[in-house]
PDB file of C-alpha atoms in Angstrom:
ATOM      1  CA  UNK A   9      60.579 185.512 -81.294  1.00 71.00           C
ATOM      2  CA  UNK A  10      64.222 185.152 -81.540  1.00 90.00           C
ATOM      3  CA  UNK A  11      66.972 185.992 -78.700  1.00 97.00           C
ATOM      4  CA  UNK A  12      68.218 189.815 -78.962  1.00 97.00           C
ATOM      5  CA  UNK A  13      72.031 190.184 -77.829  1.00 98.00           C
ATOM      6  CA  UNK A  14      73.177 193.072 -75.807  1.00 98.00           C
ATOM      7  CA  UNK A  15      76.558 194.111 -75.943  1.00 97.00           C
ATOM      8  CA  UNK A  16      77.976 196.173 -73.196  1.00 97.00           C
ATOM      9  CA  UNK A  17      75.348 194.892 -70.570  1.00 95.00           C
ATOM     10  CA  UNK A  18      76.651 196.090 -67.634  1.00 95.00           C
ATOM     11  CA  UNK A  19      76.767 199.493 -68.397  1.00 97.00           C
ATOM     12  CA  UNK A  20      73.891 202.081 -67.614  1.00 97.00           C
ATOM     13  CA  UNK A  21      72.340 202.323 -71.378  1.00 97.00           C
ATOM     14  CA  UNK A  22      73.591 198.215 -71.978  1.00 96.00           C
ATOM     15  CA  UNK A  23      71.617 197.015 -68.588  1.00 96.00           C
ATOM     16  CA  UNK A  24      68.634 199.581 -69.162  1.00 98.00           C
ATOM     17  CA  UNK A  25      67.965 198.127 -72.523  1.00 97.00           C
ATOM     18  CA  UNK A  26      68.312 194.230 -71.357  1.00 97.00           C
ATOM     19  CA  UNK A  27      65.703 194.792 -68.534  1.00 97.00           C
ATOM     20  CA  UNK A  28      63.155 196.491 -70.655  1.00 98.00           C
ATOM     21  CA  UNK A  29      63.757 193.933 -73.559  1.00 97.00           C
ATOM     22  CA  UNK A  30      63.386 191.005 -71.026  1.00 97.00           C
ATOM     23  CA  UNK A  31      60.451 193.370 -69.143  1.00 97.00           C
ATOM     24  CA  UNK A  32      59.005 193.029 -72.509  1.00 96.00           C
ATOM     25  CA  UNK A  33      58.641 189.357 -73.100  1.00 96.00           C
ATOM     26  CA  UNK A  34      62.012 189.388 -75.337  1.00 96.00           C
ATOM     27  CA  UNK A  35      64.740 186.641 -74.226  1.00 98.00           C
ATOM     28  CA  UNK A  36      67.973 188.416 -73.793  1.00 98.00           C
ATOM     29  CA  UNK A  37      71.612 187.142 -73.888  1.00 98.00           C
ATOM     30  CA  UNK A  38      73.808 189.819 -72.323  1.00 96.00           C
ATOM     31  CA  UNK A  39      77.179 190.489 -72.961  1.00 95.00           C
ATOM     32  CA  UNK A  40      79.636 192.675 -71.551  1.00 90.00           C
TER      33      UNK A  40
END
């Protein structure tokens, strides 16, 4: 599986979705 990007990590719906991707099994590169 590929790395997923999320923009606009450290806001409440950007660092919500990284945790659950990377609670998921997904590696995550976060961005902000």
């Amino acid at each position: 599986m590929g790395t997923t990007l999320v923009t606009g990590a450290t806001g409440t719906t950007g660092s919500r979705t990284a945790a659950r991707l990377a609670a998921a099994g997904h590696r995550v590169r976060a961005a902000s």
